[in-house]
Coordinates of C-alpha atoms in Angstrom, one line a residue:
Chain A
M1 CA -35.9 91.3 6.8
D2 CA -39.1 93.1 7.4
D3 CA -41.8 90.6 8.7
R4 CA -44.3 92.0 6.2
E5 CA -42.1 90.7 3.4
R6 CA -42.8 87.2 4.6
Y7 CA -45.4 85.1 2.9
L8 CA -48.9 84.2 4.1
P9 CA -49.3 80.7 5.5
L10 CA -50.7 78.1 3.2
A11 CA -54.4 77.1 3.8
P12 CA -54.9 73.4 4.5
G13 CA -56.6 71.5 1.7
L14 CA -55.1 73.7 -1.0
H15 CA -52.3 71.5 -2.2
P16 CA -52.5 67.7 -2.5
L17 CA -51.1 65.5 0.3
P18 CA -47.8 63.8 -0.7
L19 CA -49.3 60.3 -0.3
T20 CA -52.3 59.9 -2.5
P21 CA -52.7 56.1 -2.9
T22 CA -55.2 56.4 -5.8
Y23 CA -52.3 57.9 -7.8
G24 CA -50.0 54.9 -7.6
S25 CA -46.7 56.7 -8.3
T26 CA -47.0 58.5 -5.0
V27 CA -46.8 55.3 -2.9
K28 CA -43.0 54.8 -3.2
R29 CA -42.1 58.5 -3.8
A30 CA -44.0 60.5 -1.2
P31 CA -41.9 61.4 1.9
Q32 CA -43.2 59.5 4.9
K33 CA -42.0 62.0 7.5
A34 CA -43.7 65.4 7.9
P35 CA -41.7 68.4 6.5
I36 CA -39.9 70.5 9.1
V37 CA -41.4 73.9 9.2
L38 CA -38.8 76.7 9.0
P39 CA -39.0 80.5 9.3
Q40 CA -38.7 82.3 5.9
T41 CA -35.3 83.7 5.4
L42 CA -33.5 85.5 2.6
S43 CA -33.0 82.1 1.0
E44 CA -36.7 81.7 0.4
L45 CA -37.8 85.3 0.0
T46 CA -35.5 85.5 -3.1
G47 CA -35.6 83.3 -6.1
P48 CA -34.5 83.1 -9.7
I49 CA -35.6 86.0 -11.9
M50 CA -36.6 84.2 -15.1
G51 CA -37.2 87.1 -17.5
A52 CA -37.3 88.3 -21.0
E53 CA -34.0 86.6 -22.0
Y54 CA -35.9 83.3 -22.0
V55 CA -38.7 84.3 -24.3
Q56 CA -38.9 85.3 -28.0
A57 CA -41.8 86.6 -30.0
G58 CA -44.0 83.7 -31.2
F59 CA -43.1 81.3 -28.3
D60 CA -46.7 81.7 -27.1
D61 CA -48.2 80.3 -30.3
L62 CA -47.9 76.5 -30.4
T63 CA -49.7 76.4 -33.8
H64 CA -46.9 78.1 -35.7
Q65 CA -43.7 76.2 -34.7
H66 CA -43.5 74.1 -37.9
D67 CA -44.0 74.4 -41.6
G68 CA -47.7 73.4 -41.4
E69 CA -50.4 73.9 -38.8
P70 CA -51.2 71.1 -36.3
L71 CA -54.3 69.1 -36.5
G72 CA -57.0 69.6 -33.8
E73 CA -59.2 72.3 -32.4
R74 CA -57.4 75.6 -32.2
I75 CA -57.9 77.3 -28.9
I76 CA -56.9 80.5 -27.1
V77 CA -55.9 80.2 -23.4
E78 CA -55.5 83.4 -21.5
G79 CA -55.6 84.8 -18.1
Q80 CA -54.0 86.8 -15.4
V81 CA -51.3 85.9 -12.9
L82 CA -52.0 87.5 -9.5
D83 CA -50.9 87.0 -5.9
E84 CA -53.2 86.4 -3.0
N85 CA -53.4 90.1 -2.4
G86 CA -54.8 90.6 -5.9
K87 CA -51.6 92.2 -7.1
P88 CA -50.7 91.3 -10.7
V89 CA -47.5 89.3 -11.1
S90 CA -45.8 91.0 -14.1
D91 CA -42.8 89.9 -16.2
T92 CA -42.8 86.3 -14.9
L93 CA -42.1 83.2 -16.9
L94 CA -44.9 80.8 -17.8
E95 CA -43.9 77.5 -19.3
M96 CA -46.6 75.3 -20.8
W97 CA -46.5 71.8 -22.3
Q98 CA -49.2 69.3 -23.5
C99 CA -49.9 66.4 -25.7
N100 CA -51.3 66.7 -29.2
A101 CA -55.0 66.5 -30.3
A102 CA -54.7 62.7 -30.5
G103 CA -53.5 62.4 -26.9
R104 CA -49.8 61.8 -27.6
Y105 CA -46.8 63.6 -26.2
R106 CA -43.7 64.2 -28.3
H107 CA -41.7 62.2 -25.7
E108 CA -39.8 58.9 -26.0
A109 CA -41.5 57.6 -22.9
D110 CA -45.0 58.1 -24.3
Q111 CA -46.0 54.7 -25.8
H112 CA -49.7 55.5 -26.4
D113 CA -50.8 54.1 -29.7
A114 CA -51.9 57.4 -31.2
P115 CA -50.2 59.4 -34.0
L116 CA -47.6 62.1 -33.5
D117 CA -48.3 65.3 -35.3
P118 CA -45.2 66.5 -37.3
N119 CA -46.6 70.1 -36.9
F120 CA -46.9 70.0 -33.2
S121 CA -44.2 70.0 -30.5
G122 CA -46.5 70.9 -27.6
N123 CA -44.4 73.3 -25.6
G124 CA -44.5 77.1 -25.4
R125 CA -43.6 79.9 -23.0
V126 CA -44.5 83.5 -22.4
L127 CA -43.8 86.3 -20.1
T128 CA -46.7 88.0 -18.3
D129 CA -47.2 91.6 -19.2
A130 CA -47.2 94.6 -16.9
D131 CA -50.7 93.7 -15.6
G132 CA -49.9 90.0 -15.2
F133 CA -51.7 88.9 -18.3
Y134 CA -50.6 86.1 -20.6
R135 CA -52.0 84.3 -23.7
F136 CA -51.3 81.1 -25.5
I137 CA -52.6 79.9 -28.8
T138 CA -52.6 76.2 -29.1
I139 CA -54.8 73.2 -30.0
K140 CA -57.0 71.4 -27.5
P141 CA -55.1 68.4 -26.1
G142 CA -56.6 64.9 -26.3
A143 CA -57.4 62.5 -23.4
Y144 CA -54.9 59.6 -23.1
P145 CA -54.7 56.3 -21.3
W146 CA -52.2 55.7 -18.4
R147 CA -51.5 52.6 -16.4
N148 CA -52.5 53.9 -13.0
H149 CA -55.5 51.6 -12.8
Q150 CA -57.7 49.5 -15.0
N151 CA -59.0 51.6 -18.0
A152 CA -57.5 54.8 -16.6
W153 CA -57.6 57.9 -18.8
R154 CA -56.2 61.4 -18.0
P155 CA -58.7 64.2 -18.7
A156 CA -57.5 66.8 -21.3
H157 CA -55.0 69.1 -19.6
L158 CA -52.3 71.7 -20.1
H159 CA -49.2 71.7 -17.8
F160 CA -48.2 75.1 -16.5
S161 CA -45.0 76.1 -14.7
I162 CA -44.9 79.6 -13.1
A163 CA -41.8 81.1 -11.4
G164 CA -43.1 84.2 -9.6
P165 CA -40.9 86.5 -7.6
S166 CA -39.4 84.1 -5.0
M167 CA -38.8 80.4 -4.1
L168 CA -42.1 80.4 -2.3
T169 CA -44.2 81.4 -5.3
R170 CA -42.9 78.6 -7.4
L171 CA -45.9 76.6 -8.9
V172 CA -46.4 73.7 -11.3
T173 CA -50.0 72.8 -12.0
Q174 CA -52.4 71.5 -14.6
M175 CA -55.3 73.3 -16.3
Y176 CA -58.4 71.3 -17.1
F177 CA -61.3 71.9 -19.5
P178 CA -64.9 72.5 -18.3
G179 CA -67.4 69.7 -18.7
D180 CA -64.8 66.9 -19.1
P181 CA -66.4 63.6 -18.1
L182 CA -63.1 62.2 -17.0
L183 CA -62.5 64.8 -14.2
P184 CA -64.5 62.9 -11.5
L185 CA -62.5 59.8 -12.3
D186 CA -59.0 61.3 -12.3
P187 CA -56.8 60.7 -9.2
I188 CA -54.5 63.6 -10.0
Y189 CA -57.2 66.2 -10.4
N190 CA -59.0 64.7 -7.3
S191 CA -55.8 64.8 -5.2
V192 CA -56.6 68.4 -4.3
P193 CA -58.5 68.0 -1.1
D194 CA -60.6 71.2 -1.2
K195 CA -63.4 71.0 -3.7
E196 CA -63.4 74.7 -4.6
A197 CA -59.6 74.7 -5.0
R198 CA -59.9 71.7 -7.3
E199 CA -62.5 73.4 -9.4
R200 CA -60.2 76.5 -9.8
L201 CA -58.0 74.2 -11.9
I202 CA -60.7 74.1 -14.5
A203 CA -60.5 76.9 -17.1
R204 CA -63.7 78.8 -17.9
F205 CA -65.0 78.9 -21.4
S206 CA -64.9 82.6 -22.4
L207 CA -66.8 84.1 -25.2
E208 CA -64.8 87.3 -24.7
S209 CA -61.6 85.4 -25.3
T210 CA -63.1 83.6 -28.3
K211 CA -62.1 84.9 -31.7
A212 CA -64.9 84.9 -34.2
E213 CA -64.5 82.5 -37.2
W214 CA -61.2 81.3 -35.7
A215 CA -60.8 79.8 -32.2
L216 CA -62.6 79.1 -28.9
G217 CA -61.2 81.0 -25.9
Y218 CA -60.7 79.8 -22.4
R219 CA -59.8 81.9 -19.3
F220 CA -57.4 80.5 -16.7
D221 CA -56.3 82.8 -13.9
I222 CA -53.4 81.7 -11.7
V223 CA -52.9 82.9 -8.1
L224 CA -49.5 82.7 -6.4
R225 CA -48.7 82.9 -2.7
G226 CA -48.8 86.4 -1.5
R227 CA -46.9 88.4 1.1
R228 CA -48.3 89.4 4.5
A229 CA -48.4 93.0 3.3
T230 CA -47.4 94.6 0.1
P231 CA -43.9 95.9 0.5
M232 CA -43.3 99.6 0.1
E233 CA -42.1 100.5 -3.4
S234 CA -38.7 101.9 -3.1
Chain B
M1 CA -60.1 90.8 -0.5
R2 CA -57.7 87.8 -0.4
L3 CA -57.6 85.6 -3.5
K4 CA -57.1 81.8 -3.0
P5 CA -53.8 80.4 -4.4
T6 CA -53.9 77.9 -7.3
S7 CA -53.3 74.3 -6.2
S8 CA -50.2 72.3 -7.3
Q9 CA -50.3 69.3 -9.6
T10 CA -47.6 66.9 -10.6
V11 CA -45.1 67.6 -13.4
G12 CA -45.8 64.0 -14.7
P13 CA -43.5 61.9 -16.7
F14 CA -43.5 64.1 -19.9
F15 CA -42.0 67.3 -18.6
H16 CA -38.8 67.2 -20.6
H17 CA -40.0 69.1 -23.7
G18 CA -41.8 71.6 -21.5
L19 CA -39.1 72.4 -19.0
M20 CA -35.8 71.0 -20.0
W21 CA -35.2 73.5 -22.8
L22 CA -33.7 75.3 -19.8
K23 CA -30.9 73.0 -18.7
T24 CA -28.2 74.7 -16.7
P25 CA -25.9 72.1 -15.3
D26 CA -23.1 74.7 -14.9
L27 CA -24.3 77.5 -12.7
A28 CA -20.7 78.8 -12.6
A29 CA -20.6 79.4 -16.3
G30 CA -20.8 83.2 -16.0
A31 CA -19.3 83.5 -12.5
S32 CA -16.1 85.5 -12.2
E33 CA -15.4 84.8 -8.5
G34 CA -15.5 81.9 -6.1
E35 CA -14.4 78.3 -5.7
K36 CA -15.7 76.0 -8.4
I37 CA -17.4 72.8 -7.1
E38 CA -19.1 69.8 -8.5
I39 CA -22.1 68.0 -7.0
T40 CA -23.2 64.5 -8.1
G41 CA -25.9 62.3 -6.7
T42 CA -28.7 59.8 -7.2
I43 CA -32.4 59.9 -6.3
V44 CA -34.0 56.7 -5.1
D45 CA -37.6 55.8 -4.0
G46 CA -38.9 53.8 -1.1
D47 CA -37.8 50.5 -2.7
G48 CA -34.3 51.8 -3.5
A49 CA -35.2 52.0 -7.2
V50 CA -33.7 55.0 -9.0
V51 CA -35.9 57.9 -10.0
P52 CA -35.2 58.7 -13.6
D53 CA -37.8 61.4 -14.0
A54 CA -37.0 64.1 -11.5
I55 CA -36.2 67.8 -11.8
L56 CA -34.0 69.7 -9.4
E57 CA -34.1 73.5 -9.3
L58 CA -31.2 75.1 -7.5
W59 CA -31.0 78.5 -6.0
Q60 CA -28.0 79.9 -4.2
A61 CA -26.1 83.0 -3.1
N62 CA -22.8 84.0 -4.7
S63 CA -19.4 83.6 -3.0
H64 CA -20.0 86.8 -1.0
G65 CA -23.3 85.5 0.4
R66 CA -25.5 87.7 -1.8
Y67 CA -28.5 86.6 -3.8
N68 CA -28.9 88.0 -7.3
H69 CA -32.4 89.3 -6.4
P70 CA -33.9 92.6 -5.6
A71 CA -35.1 91.4 -2.2
D72 CA -31.5 90.9 -1.1
R73 CA -30.5 94.5 -0.1
Q74 CA -27.3 93.5 1.7
N75 CA -24.3 95.7 1.0
R76 CA -22.3 92.8 -0.5
K77 CA -20.8 92.4 -3.8
L78 CA -22.9 91.1 -6.7
D79 CA -21.3 88.9 -9.4
P80 CA -23.4 90.0 -12.4
G81 CA -22.5 86.9 -14.4
F82 CA -23.7 84.6 -11.7
T83 CA -27.5 84.2 -11.5
G84 CA -27.4 81.5 -8.8
F85 CA -30.1 79.5 -10.6
G86 CA -29.9 76.1 -12.1
R87 CA -32.3 73.5 -13.5
I88 CA -31.3 69.9 -14.1
C89 CA -33.0 66.5 -14.3
T90 CA -32.0 63.0 -13.4
D91 CA -30.9 60.6 -16.2
K92 CA -32.1 57.1 -16.9
T93 CA -30.0 55.8 -14.0
G94 CA -31.5 58.4 -11.5
R95 CA -28.2 60.3 -11.4
F96 CA -27.8 64.1 -11.5
R97 CA -24.8 66.4 -11.7
F98 CA -24.1 70.1 -11.6
T99 CA -21.2 72.4 -11.2
T100 CA -21.4 75.7 -9.4
I101 CA -19.4 78.0 -7.0
R102 CA -19.4 77.4 -3.3
P103 CA -22.0 79.8 -1.9
G104 CA -21.2 82.3 0.8
A105 CA -23.1 82.5 4.1
V106 CA -26.4 84.4 4.0
P107 CA -28.2 85.9 7.0
G108 CA -31.0 84.0 8.7
V109 CA -33.6 85.1 11.1
D110 CA -32.4 88.3 13.0
G111 CA -29.4 88.5 10.7
K112 CA -27.5 85.7 12.3
P113 CA -25.4 83.9 9.5
Q114 CA -26.7 80.6 8.1
A115 CA -24.2 78.0 7.1
P116 CA -23.5 78.1 3.3
H117 CA -26.2 76.1 1.5
I118 CA -27.9 75.5 -1.8
N119 CA -31.7 75.7 -1.9
V120 CA -33.3 72.8 -3.8
I121 CA -36.8 72.4 -5.2
L122 CA -37.6 68.9 -6.3
F123 CA -40.2 67.8 -8.8
M124 CA -41.0 64.4 -10.1
R125 CA -43.7 62.1 -11.4
G126 CA -45.6 60.8 -8.4
Q127 CA -45.1 64.0 -6.5
L128 CA -48.2 66.2 -6.5
T129 CA -46.6 69.2 -4.8
H130 CA -42.9 70.1 -5.2
L131 CA -40.6 69.6 -2.2
Y132 CA -38.1 72.0 -0.6
T133 CA -34.7 70.8 0.8
R134 CA -31.2 72.2 1.3
L135 CA -27.7 71.0 0.5
Y136 CA -25.1 71.9 3.1
F137 CA -21.4 71.0 3.0
A138 CA -20.0 68.3 5.3
G139 CA -17.1 69.4 7.3
D140 CA -18.1 73.1 7.3
P141 CA -17.4 74.5 10.8
A142 CA -20.5 76.9 10.3
L143 CA -22.8 73.9 10.5
A144 CA -22.7 73.7 14.2
Q145 CA -24.2 77.2 14.5
D146 CA -26.8 76.9 11.8
E147 CA -30.4 77.5 13.1
V148 CA -32.0 75.4 10.4
L149 CA -29.9 72.3 11.1
A150 CA -30.6 72.8 14.8
K151 CA -34.3 72.2 14.1
V152 CA -33.5 68.8 12.4
E153 CA -33.1 65.8 14.7
P154 CA -29.3 65.0 14.8
S155 CA -29.8 61.5 13.3
R156 CA -31.3 63.0 10.2
R157 CA -28.9 65.9 9.6
S158 CA -26.6 63.9 7.5
T159 CA -29.3 63.7 4.8
L160 CA -28.7 67.4 4.1
L161 CA -24.9 67.1 3.9
A162 CA -23.0 66.7 0.7
Q163 CA -19.9 64.6 1.4
P164 CA -16.5 65.4 -0.1
V165 CA -15.4 62.7 -2.6
A166 CA -12.0 61.3 -1.6
G167 CA -9.2 62.2 -3.9
Q168 CA -11.3 64.7 -5.9
P169 CA -11.0 68.2 -4.4
G170 CA -14.2 70.3 -4.9
H171 CA -16.3 67.2 -5.7
Y172 CA -19.2 66.4 -3.4
Q173 CA -21.7 63.6 -3.4
W174 CA -25.3 64.2 -2.3
N175 CA -28.0 61.6 -2.7
I176 CA -31.8 62.1 -2.2
V177 CA -33.8 59.3 -0.6
M178 CA -37.6 59.7 -0.8
Q179 CA -38.6 57.2 1.9
G180 CA -37.3 55.0 4.7
E181 CA -34.6 55.2 7.4
K182 CA -32.4 57.6 5.4
E183 CA -35.3 59.7 4.1
T184 CA -34.1 63.1 3.1
V185 CA -35.3 66.0 5.3
F186 CA -37.7 68.2 3.5
F187 CA -38.9 71.6 4.6
A188 CA -42.1 73.7 4.6
F189 CA -42.3 77.5 4.9

């Protein structure tokens, strides 16, 4: 294995620490021992190829999965998936899930007293194109209460899961909305130690992405871990 | 110019409808070669309480020790029907189960063979960044030469070993413990 194929080290402060006591669920679930640092082998430099067979046309539009259209503010969320070297990550699977406009997930464990929307399931998926671009059409999720602390509310967010080309590019994250007054109060958002890294989880309102007379647009670029050097194309 | 990677956030408790459309408890479904095995286990937290909302993603080589991935350029046989990928979640009792084929040995650093293993990524509510671990097979003579296991203090190695279930050939038990004396070994790369 050529050393240039190995991935760049992770910068400190980028990812949350396992134990984040303000997020109560971490207290009994965060490992207490430090992870053992290993060299990157073929086991990590490879990973599942999650490609076109998982996606059909229309899976990127969460507003047309039922007979009627969901209630709420229609939005467009689009962006580019890149690696640290600025190289687009093409043909990779993005999975997205969210609650409805009232702040309720279609999930049996969600007991929030807010209505389900018969026209909204809240999950979609898409493959990035040749230049790493993706686009979802959905409705803006609501805020919802959770039992983490007294009067705790999650800011509106979309969950994203991205595969990337190897085990080391795997990423699950959340996208937030600009100007949300709940962000400074949210232990999950604030679990990212680095302020700039945290703020990169907030989508940017984008007039270019906005479609006149139809929907506001937001731009959310995603950057995956990159290799030490771009491998030679064979 | 280098870009800065996007930070991780938890999958939360409501991931099922977003991720579990892809449920692959039988990795061996399309495999034409290799010994079929079954792995079962339970995930528990620091109080010993079961974790009913965890996802495991599995990634492994085929029976010849070849990953179904373009970065694996070894001159070894591919089994086109075997992707080597699986995604499962724990049930309400914290249990998980999958079937697969026993992986072959893949090369480690400097080409020296690693003991056969399954790579595991773990996600759950209460975990802000996913964790990496590995499942090895107890009783495998290759364990003694494995350079990864050599980095793990001997008293903790057993947390990475799936144990054969007595009287059930091909069935292994492997539990994941998040905290405490028997805390599972996790890795960083």
